[in-house]
Every structure is written in C-alpha cells, then in structure tokens.
Amino acid sequence: MTSPARQTLCLIDAHGYLHRAYHALSRMGRPMTNSRGEPTGALFGFAKLLIKILRENRPDRVAVCFDAPGPTFRHRAYAEYKAHRKEIEPDLKFQLPLAQDLVRAWGLPMVVKPGYEADDLIATLAARGVRDGFDVLVVTGDKDALQLVDDRVSVLNEAKNIVYTPAEVEKKYGLRPDQLVDYFALTGDASDNVPGVPGVGEKTATKLLQEFATLEAIYRQPDRVPEKVRQKLLDHRNDAEMSRRLVVLDREAPIDDKPADCRPPEGSRPALMDFLRRYEFNSLLVELGGGPRPTPAVRPSGTRTDGVSAAVELPARPAPAAAAPPVERRVRTVLTPADLKDLAADIGGADQLAVDVETTGLDPFACALVGIALSTRPGEAWYVPVGHRLLGEPPSWPLDKIRPVLGPPLADPKIPKVGQNLKFDGHVLERHGLPLAGVAFDTLVASYCLNPSRPNHGLKTLALDLLGESMTPIENLIGSGVKALTMDQVPIERAAAYAGADAEVTLRLKALMEKDLRDQKMERLFYDVEMPLVGILADMETAGLGLNVPYLQKLSREFGDALSGLEKEIHGLAGETFNVNSPKQLAVVLFEKLKLPVVRKTKTGYSTDEEVLRKLSDRHPLPARMVAYRELAKLKSTYVDGLLELVDPKTHRVHTRLNQAVAATGRLSSSDPNLQNIPIRTEEGRKIRRAFVPAEGNLFLSADYSQIDLRVLAHMSGDPALVRAFRRGEDIHAATARDIFDLGADAPVTDEQRRVAKSVNFGIVYGQTPFGLSQQLGLPLPQAQDYIRRYLEKYAGVKDWVEATLARARKDGYVTTLLHRRRYLPEINASNGNLRAFAERTAMNTPIQGTSADLIKVAMREVAAWMAKSGGRARLLLQVHDDLLFEAPPGELSTLAPAVKRVMESAVPLDVPVVVDVKTGPNWADLKKERAGA
C-alpha cells in the first residue's frame, strides 16, 4: 500500500517579483501605463506570475508574502544595512499597495509583518509547512532563499525557469544549501550592503567551505588557511560574523498564519475581475474568463489625492462593452470544384477583399504556401488549402488549378485588398505565381499610425483590445519549441477556422480604424504616405543587396586572424592563458591577479562590461585590448559571418526586412540582417561595407539628406538666426561654434570646435541633457551647461519652441510631426522624475526625427513614381536613416542623379532649403560625391 502524496504549500515573494518586473521594463525603456497614465507594468507582471504559478503548480496551500514598510531587525543590528539602496521609484511605490489590493481581490492568503522582510515570513512558513507535513515550493529570485532548500523545500526562480533542489544548489555553488549562509557571510552582498570579508571572492569562499564546512570551523583553525587569505579573515572577523547574522533568515517570525489555513480561493472572483478591468488588464481578463468593460474617461486633473501626478488620458478607443462571445463566423473550406466556383463568384464582384496566407515559416522568401484565406464581408470567410500534407486529409488544390480563379481578382488593382502585414502576404503570393495588387488597408500599418508606441501591433492583440475577441493562438495549432509542427501538418479544417478568422477580423478592424484615422486627422499620413510604402518596401526587399561573397569570406579569415593575435596579446599581458570570452575568468585576471580596482559589482560578480573596461584602460593595457577584441568579435560574428549565413546562395544577395511598424519615431528599421547599424567610422566597418556591391554592370548611387534634422528644427521653430544661416548656405556647425566659443563672425573654426558645436546642435535635437553632453565630449558639467546656455541665447526661437512643445505635450498627452504623426507620451506627467525626463526628451526630439522620417518616406514614394515613369533599370534598394541607396547602369546615372536630388529636395516644402548629397561608386564603402551638373 503506497502512502498518499504530500500536499504542496507555495510561498510567493511578492516584493522581489514586483521590483524585478518594474526594473526590467525600465531597462527596456518601455514603462507600461494605462489610459489614465497610471504606471501598471510591475502590477501586470505580478498578476501574470500569479496566474502562471497557480495554473502550473496547482498548490494545495498558498501564501503571498510582502515586505512591510519601515526598518527591520537587521537595520537595528547594522545601521548600514541596505543603506546604499536608492529610494524606491515613485511609480513602483505607487504599485506596491495595489499589488496587495490585487491579492485581496483574488482571495489569496497574504502575509505581511512590520519589522520583517518577506524572506523571513517565507522562512517561517516553510519551516511550519514542513512540520505540518507539506512539501514547500518557494517562488523567488532572491538567492538568500536557497539556504532553505532541503529534501522537502525547493525554490523556483521563475525568471530563469530553474527549480533549486539540494542537487541544483550544489551544482551552482559547489556547496550544500545549509552552507550558503556562511558563503554569503564571506562574500557579502553589495545590493544589500552586507560587507562580507573584503578580498574574499566566490571561488575563495567556496574552497574554504568545501574544506572546513562552516565559518565557525574556519575561525577555529585559521592556521590551516592559506596565508594571503588568512589575514583578511582575521582582520574582518567581526564583519563576517555580522554578515552572517544579516543573511540568515528568521524561521521563527512572530506571525499567526498557519499553513493549513492558507487555502487558495475556489470559483470565480468578481472582485478580481473588477480590479483587472480598473487597471485595463484586458488580456488577463480574457485569460481568466472575464471580459473588458469600457473604461470611464478621465480628464486632466492636476494632482491626485494619493500624491501621484495625474497624466493625460490617451485618446484611444475604449475597450468593448463586454468580452465578445465566440464570433458567429462562417468559414467555408474550398474542397470541390463547386466550392471553387462559388468562391470565384463571391470575390469577383467584391468591393473589398481581405487576404491572409498560411505558410510553413516566417521567411517570405523561403517558406511554402499552405493555404489562402479570403473574406469579402464581416462574418464570412473562405479557406483554400494548397499545401497541406497530413495523411488521410482531403487533397489540397494544385496551384495551377487555383491561379486561373484567384489570380485575376488578387491582381486586380480595382479590388481593394485588406490584411494584416500585407507585405509578407504579397511576397509569398508573388513567389507562388499569384501577384497581389490594390493593397489598400493594412491593419498593422493603421495600428502603427494610430499609436506608434503601442507595444504590440499583432492581429491577436488588436482583436482583443479593439473588438474584445480572443483569437486562437498559433501555438494551439502547431505547438511550440523544438517539437512544433509546421502549418502544412495541421488538419485542414482547423487551419481553415484559424486562417478564416485572421482574414475576417481584419475587415472588422478596418471599419473601426478608418474612423479613428479620420477622427485623429491621420488619413493623409496613412493613405498617402504609409500605405504606398508597403509596395515600395516589398520591391526593395525582393531586390536585396548584392554581396561579394569571396571578399567577405576572406574578410572573415582576416578578422579571425586578428582576433587570434589579440587573444595572444591579452594572454601575454595577463601572464597566463584564459578564456577571453568568459567574463568570470576575465574578472579573476583583472581584479584578483592584476589587482585592478573594482568599478562595479553585479549580483553574479564583478562587472567587466565595456564601460568598466574603458575606465580601467588608463591603469593597464589589458582592458583596452579586451575592448578591441570584443568590438572586432562582434563585427565578425554579427556582420561578416552573419551576412554569409543570410546570403542567398543563388543570387549572392541578402534580403533584409524593412520594418514599417517598429520605431516609435516613424523611421523604418532593418532586420535579418540589420543593414542600418553597420559601423562606418572604423576601418573594419568600412571593410564590411565594401562587401556590398551592385548587380553586375551597375553602380551604386547614394542620395543623403544633409543635416535634415537641423533643417526641420529651423522650419518648426522658425528661429530667425537658424533659418537665416540655412538660407545663406552657411556651415551651421561652424556658425554655432563661433557663438559658443565667442569667436568673431569671420574667425576661423578649428575641427575640434566644430565637433563640439555639432554635438551641441544635435544634442538639442535629441533632447540631450548637459550631463549627457559632458559625458559625450568629456567636458566638465559646468562647461557643457554653458555651451547649451549660449546656444539657446543665440537661437532663442529654438528655446521658445522647446518650451511650447513641452507645454502642449503635457496638455495633450502627445506630440505630432509636420504630417500629423502622433506619438503618445503618457509618462509626460509621471511622478517618477526619470520617466518624466525621458518623456520630455522624447517630446523634444519626436517632432524633429518624426518629420524627417515622414519626409524621406514621401521622397521614397515620389522617387518610386518617377522611376516607374522613366522606364529605366535603376532600382531603389535600401533606406538607411536619411539616405537612399540605388543601383543603376552607368548610362542612367546622368539622368537618375539629378532627378533623385530634385525629387527628394522638394518632397515636403520647408522654410529653409533642403539639400541632398549624391554619391556614386562600385561598392557601398567607396562612394564619391557627384560633381555639380554631372
């Protein structure tokens, strides 16, 4: 007879997870707020964690433990405990009590005790749980909790997806869990200001405890300790013993909570659903079976009673009135000739046609077409299987049978096409002999226009947020990870329902988005700028860029040899061989062998990042060589070897993805490979660019806007001095240098003075702070402040424009470009100074950068139209920031160059001249400026 399985007690460290969720979002620069401007990112992440833990572990008992505000017994024992920690950020502070409200609304047992940290409450409940016969699962990322691990207590680090058992702890530390208190006492903890023993690192502490077992045993036999460590231990014995008292968790905290009473709630919780609606966690509502309700409008109201500054509500569409029930959608699968005839009749006379393709992958130039979904009206859709290969399924249609029926309407420009990411669909259909014309409305692009800062423009998210419809995740069909299927292995009827929904939903989204675009005066931006770009970008991606593969292979070998040489040089400077790619081994060499000063410690040890290495470079040559090694290694792996992996073996060209709905400024981005970030200021970077070549018999032509951001600033600010300088054709950086260095009107300007002035000019455009300028130029802060002050005195119109722009942003909650592109800034009135400052810098630079982005997009549209009319062989290949790259036969350059220059300079009229520099050459690195009139 087997004994019954023990029940599980789950103990969750709330504060630890809230802190990690908040700082993770802050590091990404994407703080999450709701429509009232309230910070919600940490709260959302915490709620997601609770859902995951409860679903995946199904504990019999659960308790959520919080830190209590105020000092703890550790502060009384050691006044410097956590003394170096910064004050909690206001936006995180705002969310901490809300997390407790969330737990109460959920009906989960909550434990908090003044004077004790959540770790101590967890330790106490874990000890009681074991005594009461429970197996205990502690959910935390705090390493201190690992001291609790034994055969009945395990620790789940959810972020790393690791469950720490005694074996896992020993694998990580080389020690038993019960030895970790002594280990932490020796090594200390910089984040909590626990001193430890200075000079005793992780390796030394591990060796000592592997030999002596305990801290007490080490101090009983100090003579057995190696001499170089012994004196450190003796000199800092008090520190070690104090550190031990600080890191050991209290397993007898005075709380009344009993594990047996910590039952999770059963059934639905209306209070929880109301809480999630209040903070606009619509996706969690659907996940938990509730539904979004409209959020009442909130007008600007100054300061809230709780001390958190109110933010302006985004003028976004409110959530639907309730969670949408399953849509009454009819998806008809085309399996017979009669079905195909009915489909032809439906789409032949359609006034709009939604299109969605299902494929075997996400590379539009390599994937196979599996099926085509079409919809002409809400509530109805068709699915045409063309590539399913599951045994026992009805046969898919051969493409040669489908092309005569679908080809004409798909290629008919008079039938407007609707879809989500139609550039992808168009690539796939084109490759399979079904060209797509009449691309009229892309919901991905519309979402991007309506709110470029939205973290996700995906169809599933849009359907949930705007329609209240929870669509089937693709993982439900194909699975995930290494065992995932491809779409051609999915039963036809399941694929039909999925794909039909994708097509049909875009029609309903279109109806909503059309009104929003009209209401927000974005119709011109969407229809005249962004939508024409879809086809242009598709053509550019199809064309790709040529690569000199033999040259790039040679460059890979050259960089590899250079890396080997650097590695030998580093080993010589270190006096030993070690893995230069291992930060831990490098740290040992730098800080233990070479005795260089520790610049910064992290939770995993000494930092050896680029900033640290540069600071150490004036003390020893090794750090500087490590910087050079890492830079070259990145160039080799990311660009040289990365390009070789992505080149099409048949055409010797790479086909980057030009992403239209990523950058919040409105600029395009490039990926797979990213061709916008290839360095050009280093010789190695120029060597990489030299590998890009035009098609045989062609030359490259580059057309680059000159100082376009500053010209846009002059136009938008109307500053008389700035406008006058550009109209006179002056060197704007030299003119600024004369002002900030107090030079005469005709005084010569040195290269260094012009460099400083250039940084000041562009720093103003990008919202750079005096501190940022001082760091960039290596200047004392007062000098950087003085340069900015002098600039704003000279160009007072710029100062007035900045102040007016910030005032409008605080009032409206957004800023706009010249073509009315909006960027919402919910953090512009945030109580968190860092978030507010970031929003203010964004408010200053977005109208400038965004207008520059709009301008080059209009130019691309006009250039593409001119090229189509000219009938030449020139092709537009790439856009990199303010530069367009073409390839053309040499005989066409005399016509192409002046035409491109003329069209780009007149694309969007400004109050100052727009200047385009044109260069030509045999590769991307060796481009020479075209002579005037050439």
mmCIF file with all atom_site columns, N, CA, C and O in Angstrom, residues 88-125:
data_model
loop_
_atom_site.group_PDB
_atom_site.id
_atom_site.type_symbol
_atom_site.label_atom_id
_atom_site.label_alt_id
_atom_site.label_comp_id
_atom_site.label_asym_id
_atom_site.label_entity_id
_atom_site.label_seq_id
_atom_site.pdbx_PDB_ins_code
_atom_site.Cartn_x
_atom_site.Cartn_y
_atom_site.Cartn_z
_atom_site.occupancy
_atom_site.B_iso_or_equiv
_atom_site.pdbx_formal_charge
_atom_site.auth_seq_id
_atom_site.auth_comp_id
_atom_site.auth_asym_id
_atom_site.auth_atom_id
_atom_site.pdbx_PDB_model_num
ATOM 1   N N  . ILE A 1 88  ? 12.888  53.950 -3.331 1.00 0.00 ? 88  ILE A N  1
ATOM 2   C CA . ILE A 1 88  ? 12.012  53.302 -4.308 1.00 0.00 ? 88  ILE A CA 1
ATOM 3   C C  . ILE A 1 88  ? 11.433  54.347 -5.251 1.00 0.00 ? 88  ILE A C  1
ATOM 4   O O  . ILE A 1 88  ? 10.954  55.405 -4.821 1.00 0.00 ? 88  ILE A O  1
ATOM 5   N N  . GLU A 1 89  ? 11.486  54.045 -6.538 1.00 0.00 ? 89  GLU A N  1
ATOM 6   C CA . GLU A 1 89  ? 10.961  54.965 -7.537 1.00 0.00 ? 89  GLU A CA 1
ATOM 7   C C  . GLU A 1 89  ? 9.473   55.217 -7.288 1.00 0.00 ? 89  GLU A C  1
ATOM 8   O O  . GLU A 1 89  ? 8.729   54.292 -6.932 1.00 0.00 ? 89  GLU A O  1
ATOM 9   N N  . PRO A 1 90  ? 9.024   56.463 -7.467 1.00 0.00 ? 90  PRO A N  1
ATOM 10  C CA . PRO A 1 90  ? 7.615   56.782 -7.181 1.00 0.00 ? 90  PRO A CA 1
ATOM 11  C C  . PRO A 1 90  ? 6.625   55.901 -7.931 1.00 0.00 ? 90  PRO A C  1
ATOM 12  O O  . PRO A 1 90  ? 5.596   55.514 -7.379 1.00 0.00 ? 90  PRO A O  1
ATOM 13  N N  . ASP A 1 91  ? 6.922   55.577 -9.181 1.00 0.00 ? 91  ASP A N  1
ATOM 14  C CA . ASP A 1 91  ? 5.969   54.773 -9.948 1.00 0.00 ? 91  ASP A CA 1
ATOM 15  C C  . ASP A 1 91  ? 5.893   53.339 -9.438 1.00 0.00 ? 91  ASP A C  1
ATOM 16  O O  . ASP A 1 91  ? 4.847   52.694 -9.526 1.00 0.00 ? 91  ASP A O  1
ATOM 17  N N  . LEU A 1 92  ? 7.007   52.813 -8.918 1.00 0.00 ? 92  LEU A N  1
ATOM 18  C CA . LEU A 1 92  ? 6.963   51.488 -8.291 1.00 0.00 ? 92  LEU A CA 1
ATOM 19  C C  . LEU A 1 92  ? 6.275   51.591 -6.931 1.00 0.00 ? 92  LEU A C  1
ATOM 20  O O  . LEU A 1 92  ? 5.463   50.723 -6.570 1.00 0.00 ? 92  LEU A O  1
ATOM 21  N N  . LYS A 1 93  ? 6.577   52.646 -6.202 1.00 0.00 ? 93  LYS A N  1
ATOM 22  C CA . LYS A 1 93  ? 5.944   52.861 -4.898 1.00 0.00 ? 93  LYS A CA 1
ATOM 23  C C  . LYS A 1 93  ? 4.428   52.932 -5.033 1.00 0.00 ? 93  LYS A C  1
ATOM 24  O O  . LYS A 1 93  ? 3.677   52.442 -4.187 1.00 0.00 ? 93  LYS A O  1
ATOM 25  N N  . PHE A 1 94  ? 3.967   53.526 -6.136 1.00 0.00 ? 94  PHE A N  1
ATOM 26  C CA . PHE A 1 94  ? 2.542   53.630 -6.406 1.00 0.00 ? 94  PHE A CA 1
ATOM 27  C C  . PHE A 1 94  ? 1.907   52.247 -6.566 1.00 0.00 ? 94  PHE A C  1
ATOM 28  O O  . PHE A 1 94  ? 0.761   52.018 -6.155 1.00 0.00 ? 94  PHE A O  1
ATOM 29  N N  . GLN A 1 95  ? 2.661   51.299 -7.139 1.00 0.00 ? 95  GLN A N  1
ATOM 30  C CA . GLN A 1 95  ? 2.099   49.986 -7.457 1.00 0.00 ? 95  GLN A CA 1
ATOM 31  C C  . GLN A 1 95  ? 2.164   48.993 -6.306 1.00 0.00 ? 95  GLN A C  1
ATOM 32  O O  . GLN A 1 95  ? 1.423   48.002 -6.320 1.00 0.00 ? 95  GLN A O  1
ATOM 33  N N  . LEU A 1 96  ? 3.044   49.217 -5.327 1.00 0.00 ? 96  LEU A N  1
ATOM 34  C CA . LEU A 1 96  ? 3.194   48.238 -4.249 1.00 0.00 ? 96  LEU A CA 1
ATOM 35  C C  . LEU A 1 96  ? 1.900   48.016 -3.463 1.00 0.00 ? 96  LEU A C  1
ATOM 36  O O  . LEU A 1 96  ? 1.488   46.871 -3.258 1.00 0.00 ? 96  LEU A O  1
ATOM 37  N N  . PRO A 1 97  ? 1.219   49.068 -3.003 1.00 0.00 ? 97  PRO A N  1
ATOM 38  C CA . PRO A 1 97  ? -0.048  48.809 -2.303 1.00 0.00 ? 97  PRO A CA 1
ATOM 39  C C  . PRO A 1 97  ? -1.129  48.233 -3.213 1.00 0.00 ? 97  PRO A C  1
ATOM 40  O O  . PRO A 1 97  ? -1.995  47.481 -2.759 1.00 0.00 ? 97  PRO A O  1
ATOM 41  N N  . LEU A 1 98  ? -1.047  48.568 -4.509 1.00 0.00 ? 98  LEU A N  1
ATOM 42  C CA . LEU A 1 98  ? -2.017  47.995 -5.448 1.00 0.00 ? 98  LEU A CA 1
ATOM 43  C C  . LEU A 1 98  ? -1.828  46.493 -5.573 1.00 0.00 ? 98  LEU A C  1
ATOM 44  O O  . LEU A 1 98  ? -2.795  45.751 -5.793 1.00 0.00 ? 98  LEU A O  1
ATOM 45  N N  . ALA A 1 99  ? -0.579  46.040 -5.454 1.00 0.00 ? 99  ALA A N  1
ATOM 46  C CA . ALA A 1 99  ? -0.328  44.599 -5.508 1.00 0.00 ? 99  ALA A CA 1
ATOM 47  C C  . ALA A 1 99  ? -1.013  43.897 -4.341 1.00 0.00 ? 99  ALA A C  1
ATOM 48  O O  . ALA A 1 99  ? -1.537  42.786 -4.494 1.00 0.00 ? 99  ALA A O  1
ATOM 49  N N  . GLN A 1 100 ? -1.023  44.524 -3.178 1.00 0.00 ? 100 GLN A N  1
ATOM 50  C CA . GLN A 1 100 ? -1.743  43.938 -2.046 1.00 0.00 ? 100 GLN A CA 1
ATOM 51  C C  . GLN A 1 100 ? -3.250  43.954 -2.300 1.00 0.00 ? 100 GLN A C  1
ATOM 52  O O  . GLN A 1 100 ? -3.958  42.992 -1.962 1.00 0.00 ? 100 GLN A O  1
ATOM 53  N N  . ASP A 1 101 ? -3.736  45.042 -2.930 1.00 0.00 ? 101 ASP A N  1
ATOM 54  C CA . ASP A 1 101 ? -5.161  45.078 -3.292 1.00 0.00 ? 101 ASP A CA 1
ATOM 55  C C  . ASP A 1 101 ? -5.496  43.951 -4.266 1.00 0.00 ? 101 ASP A C  1
ATOM 56  O O  . ASP A 1 101 ? -6.569  43.333 -4.182 1.00 0.00 ? 101 ASP A O  1
ATOM 57  N N  . LEU A 1 102 ? -4.580  43.686 -5.197 1.00 0.00 ? 102 LEU A N  1
ATOM 58  C CA . LEU A 1 102 ? -4.778  42.610 -6.162 1.00 0.00 ? 102 LEU A CA 1
ATOM 59  C C  . LEU A 1 102 ? -4.891  41.260 -5.452 1.00 0.00 ? 102 LEU A C  1
ATOM 60  O O  . LEU A 1 102 ? -5.782  40.457 -5.750 1.00 0.00 ? 102 LEU A O  1
ATOM 61  N N  . VAL A 1 103 ? -4.000  41.006 -4.503 1.00 0.00 ? 103 VAL A N  1
ATOM 62  C CA . VAL A 1 103 ? -4.009  39.735 -3.776 1.00 0.00 ? 103 VAL A CA 1
ATOM 63  C C  . VAL A 1 103 ? -5.304  39.588 -2.985 1.00 0.00 ? 103 VAL A C  1
ATOM 64  O O  . VAL A 1 103 ? -5.914  38.508 -2.947 1.00 0.00 ? 103 VAL A O  1
ATOM 65  N N  . ARG A 1 104 ? -5.749  40.671 -2.366 1.00 0.00 ? 104 ARG A N  1
ATOM 66  C CA . ARG A 1 104 ? -7.020  40.619 -1.605 1.00 0.00 ? 104 ARG A CA 1
ATOM 67  C C  . ARG A 1 104 ? -8.187  40.345 -2.547 1.00 0.00 ? 104 ARG A C  1
ATOM 68  O O  . ARG A 1 104 ? -9.074  39.535 -2.245 1.00 0.00 ? 104 ARG A O  1
ATOM 69  N N  . ALA A 1 105 ? -8.215  41.046 -3.696 1.00 0.00 ? 105 ALA A N  1
ATOM 70  C CA . ALA A 1 105 ? -9.306  40.842 -4.645 1.00 0.00 ? 105 ALA A CA 1
ATOM 71  C C  . ALA A 1 105 ? -9.314  39.408 -5.166 1.00 0.00 ? 105 ALA A C  1
ATOM 72  O O  . ALA A 1 105 ? -10.373 38.847 -5.448 1.00 0.00 ? 105 ALA A O  1
ATOM 73  N N  . TRP A 1 106 ? -8.152  38.810 -5.259 1.00 0.00 ? 106 TRP A N  1
ATOM 74  C CA . TRP A 1 106 ? -8.009  37.427 -5.729 1.00 0.00 ? 106 TRP A CA 1
ATOM 75  C C  . TRP A 1 106 ? -8.474  36.435 -4.674 1.00 0.00 ? 106 TRP A C  1
ATOM 76  O O  . TRP A 1 106 ? -8.820  35.297 -4.975 1.00 0.00 ? 106 TRP A O  1
ATOM 77  N N  . GLY A 1 107 ? -8.455  36.890 -3.414 1.00 0.00 ? 107 GLY A N  1
ATOM 78  C CA . GLY A 1 107 ? -8.805  36.000 -2.315 1.00 0.00 ? 107 GLY A CA 1
ATOM 79  C C  . GLY A 1 107 ? -7.655  35.118 -1.881 1.00 0.00 ? 107 GLY A C  1
ATOM 80  O O  . GLY A 1 107 ? -7.868  34.083 -1.226 1.00 0.00 ? 107 GLY A O  1
ATOM 81  N N  . LEU A 1 108 ? -6.423  35.510 -2.216 1.00 0.00 ? 108 LEU A N  1
ATOM 82  C CA . LEU A 1 108 ? -5.254  34.720 -1.842 1.00 0.00 ? 108 LEU A CA 1
ATOM 83  C C  . LEU A 1 108 ? -4.779  35.101 -0.444 1.00 0.00 ? 108 LEU A C  1
ATOM 84  O O  . LEU A 1 108 ? -4.810  36.286 -0.078 1.00 0.00 ? 108 LEU A O  1
ATOM 85  N N  . PRO A 1 109 ? -4.358  34.142 0.368  1.00 0.00 ? 109 PRO A N  1
ATOM 86  C CA . PRO A 1 109 ? -3.806  34.472 1.682  1.00 0.00 ? 109 PRO A CA 1
ATOM 87  C C  . PRO A 1 109 ? -2.590  35.379 1.529  1.00 0.00 ? 109 PRO A C  1
ATOM 88  O O  . PRO A 1 109 ? -1.716  35.121 0.691  1.00 0.00 ? 109 PRO A O  1
ATOM 89  N N  . MET A 1 110 ? -2.529  36.432 2.324  1.00 0.00 ? 110 MET A N  1
ATOM 90  C CA . MET A 1 110 ? -1.444  37.409 2.248  1.00 0.00 ? 110 MET A CA 1
ATOM 91  C C  . MET A 1 110 ? -0.806  37.540 3.625  1.00 0.00 ? 110 MET A C  1
ATOM 92  O O  . MET A 1 110 ? -1.493  37.591 4.642  1.00 0.00 ? 110 MET A O  1
ATOM 93  N N  . VAL A 1 111 ? 0.537   37.603 3.648  1.00 0.00 ? 111 VAL A N  1
ATOM 94  C CA . VAL A 1 111 ? 1.257   37.685 4.909  1.00 0.00 ? 111 VAL A CA 1
ATOM 95  C C  . VAL A 1 111 ? 2.199   38.884 4.856  1.00 0.00 ? 111 VAL A C  1
ATOM 96  O O  . VAL A 1 111 ? 3.003   39.017 3.918  1.00 0.00 ? 111 VAL A O  1
ATOM 97  N N  . VAL A 1 112 ? 2.097   39.756 5.850  1.00 0.00 ? 112 VAL A N  1
ATOM 98  C CA . VAL A 1 112 ? 2.990   40.904 5.976  1.00 0.00 ? 112 VAL A CA 1
ATOM 99  C C  . VAL A 1 112 ? 3.157   41.199 7.463  1.00 0.00 ? 112 VAL A C  1
ATOM 100 O O  . VAL A 1 112 ? 2.186   41.084 8.236  1.00 0.00 ? 112 VAL A O  1
ATOM 101 N N  . LYS A 1 113 ? 4.352   41.564 7.890  1.00 0.00 ? 113 LYS A N  1
ATOM 102 C CA . LYS A 1 113 ? 4.615   41.787 9.318  1.00 0.00 ? 113 LYS A CA 1
ATOM 103 C C  . LYS A 1 113 ? 5.618   42.916 9.474  1.00 0.00 ? 113 LYS A C  1
ATOM 104 O O  . LYS A 1 113 ? 6.747   42.834 8.985  1.00 0.00 ? 113 LYS A O  1
ATOM 105 N N  . PRO A 1 114 ? 5.246   44.023 10.159 1.00 0.00 ? 114 PRO A N  1
ATOM 106 C CA . PRO A 1 114 ? 6.207   45.112 10.393 1.00 0.00 ? 114 PRO A CA 1
ATOM 107 C C  . PRO A 1 114 ? 7.469   44.604 11.073 1.00 0.00 ? 114 PRO A C  1
ATOM 108 O O  . PRO A 1 114 ? 7.414   43.787 11.991 1.00 0.00 ? 114 PRO A O  1
ATOM 109 N N  . GLY A 1 115 ? 8.618   45.089 10.593 1.00 0.00 ? 115 GLY A N  1
ATOM 110 C CA . GLY A 1 115 ? 9.893   44.703 11.180 1.00 0.00 ? 115 GLY A CA 1
ATOM 111 C C  . GLY A 1 115 ? 10.514  43.478 10.547 1.00 0.00 ? 115 GLY A C  1
ATOM 112 O O  . GLY A 1 115 ? 11.639  43.110 10.917 1.00 0.00 ? 115 GLY A O  1
ATOM 113 N N  . TYR A 1 116 ? 9.798   42.842 9.614  1.00 0.00 ? 116 TYR A N  1
ATOM 114 C CA . TYR A 1 116 ? 10.306  41.616 8.987  1.00 0.00 ? 116 TYR A CA 1
ATOM 115 C C  . TYR A 1 116 ? 10.186  41.713 7.466  1.00 0.00 ? 116 TYR A C  1
ATOM 116 O O  . TYR A 1 116 ? 9.238   42.301 6.939  1.00 0.00 ? 116 TYR A O  1
ATOM 117 N N  . GLU A 1 117 ? 11.161  41.124 6.808  1.00 0.00 ? 117 GLU A N  1
ATOM 118 C CA . GLU A 1 117 ? 11.136  41.078 5.347  1.00 0.00 ? 117 GLU A CA 1
ATOM 119 C C  . GLU A 1 117 ? 10.345  39.857 4.885  1.00 0.00 ? 117 GLU A C  1
ATOM 120 O O  . GLU A 1 117 ? 10.167  38.892 5.631  1.00 0.00 ? 117 GLU A O  1
ATOM 121 N N  . ALA A 1 118 ? 9.923   39.916 3.627  1.00 0.00 ? 118 ALA A N  1
ATOM 122 C CA . ALA A 1 118 ? 9.161   38.801 3.073  1.00 0.00 ? 118 ALA A CA 1
ATOM 123 C C  . ALA A 1 118 ? 9.943   37.493 3.170  1.00 0.00 ? 118 ALA A C  1
ATOM 124 O O  . ALA A 1 118 ? 9.358   36.428 3.403  1.00 0.00 ? 118 ALA A O  1
ATOM 125 N N  . ASP A 1 119 ? 11.285  37.566 3.028  1.00 0.00 ? 119 ASP A N  1
ATOM 126 C CA . ASP A 1 119 ? 12.114  36.354 3.125  1.00 0.00 ? 119 ASP A CA 1
ATOM 127 C C  . ASP A 1 119 ? 11.944  35.655 4.465  1.00 0.00 ? 119 ASP A C  1
ATOM 128 O O  . ASP A 1 119 ? 11.926  34.425 4.548  1.00 0.00 ? 119 ASP A O  1
ATOM 129 N N  . ASP A 1 120 ? 11.852  36.449 5.546  1.00 0.00 ? 120 ASP A N  1
ATOM 130 C CA . ASP A 1 120 ? 11.711  35.859 6.883  1.00 0.00 ? 120 ASP A CA 1
ATOM 131 C C  . ASP A 1 120 ? 10.337  35.216 7.049  1.00 0.00 ? 120 ASP A C  1
ATOM 132 O O  . ASP A 1 120 ? 10.205  34.166 7.684  1.00 0.00 ? 120 ASP A O  1
ATOM 133 N N  . LEU A 1 121 ? 9.315   35.852 6.491  1.00 0.00 ? 121 LEU A N  1
ATOM 134 C CA . LEU A 1 121 ? 7.976   35.279 6.568  1.00 0.00 ? 121 LEU A CA 1
ATOM 135 C C  . LEU A 1 121 ? 7.926   33.968 5.798  1.00 0.00 ? 121 LEU A C  1
ATOM 136 O O  . LEU A 1 121 ? 7.308   32.991 6.245  1.00 0.00 ? 121 LEU A O  1
ATOM 137 N N  . ILE A 1 122 ? 8.598   33.946 4.649  1.00 0.00 ? 122 ILE A N  1
ATOM 138 C CA . ILE A 1 122 ? 8.665   32.720 3.850  1.00 0.00 ? 122 ILE A CA 1
ATOM 139 C C  . ILE A 1 122 ? 9.401   31.634 4.617  1.00 0.00 ? 122 ILE A C  1
ATOM 140 O O  . ILE A 1 122 ? 8.974   30.464 4.654  1.00 0.00 ? 122 ILE A O  1
ATOM 141 N N  . ALA A 1 123 ? 10.536  31.999 5.247  1.00 0.00 ? 123 ALA A N  1
ATOM 142 C CA . ALA A 1 123 ? 11.320  31.014 6.004  1.00 0.00 ? 123 ALA A CA 1
ATOM 143 C C  . ALA A 1 123 ? 10.496  30.421 7.146  1.00 0.00 ? 123 ALA A C  1
ATOM 144 O O  . ALA A 1 123 ? 10.529  29.210 7.400  1.00 0.00 ? 123 ALA A O  1
ATOM 145 N N  . THR A 1 124 ? 9.744   31.295 7.818  1.00 0.00 ? 124 THR A N  1
ATOM 146 C CA . THR A 1 124 ? 8.926   30.832 8.941  1.00 0.00 ? 124 THR A CA 1
ATOM 147 C C  . THR A 1 124 ? 7.814   29.900 8.463  1.00 0.00 ? 124 THR A C  1
ATOM 148 O O  . THR A 1 124 ? 7.592   28.821 9.032  1.00 0.00 ? 124 THR A O  1
ATOM 149 N N  . LEU A 1 125 ? 7.111   30.303 7.410  1.00 0.00 ? 125 LEU A N  1
ATOM 150 C CA . LEU A 1 125 ? 6.024   29.466 6.902  1.00 0.00 ? 125 LEU A CA 1
ATOM 151 C C  . LEU A 1 125 ? 6.551   28.164 6.305  1.00 0.00 ? 125 LEU A C  1
ATOM 152 O O  . LEU A 1 125 ? 5.899   27.118 6.414  1.00 0.00 ? 125 LEU A O  1
#
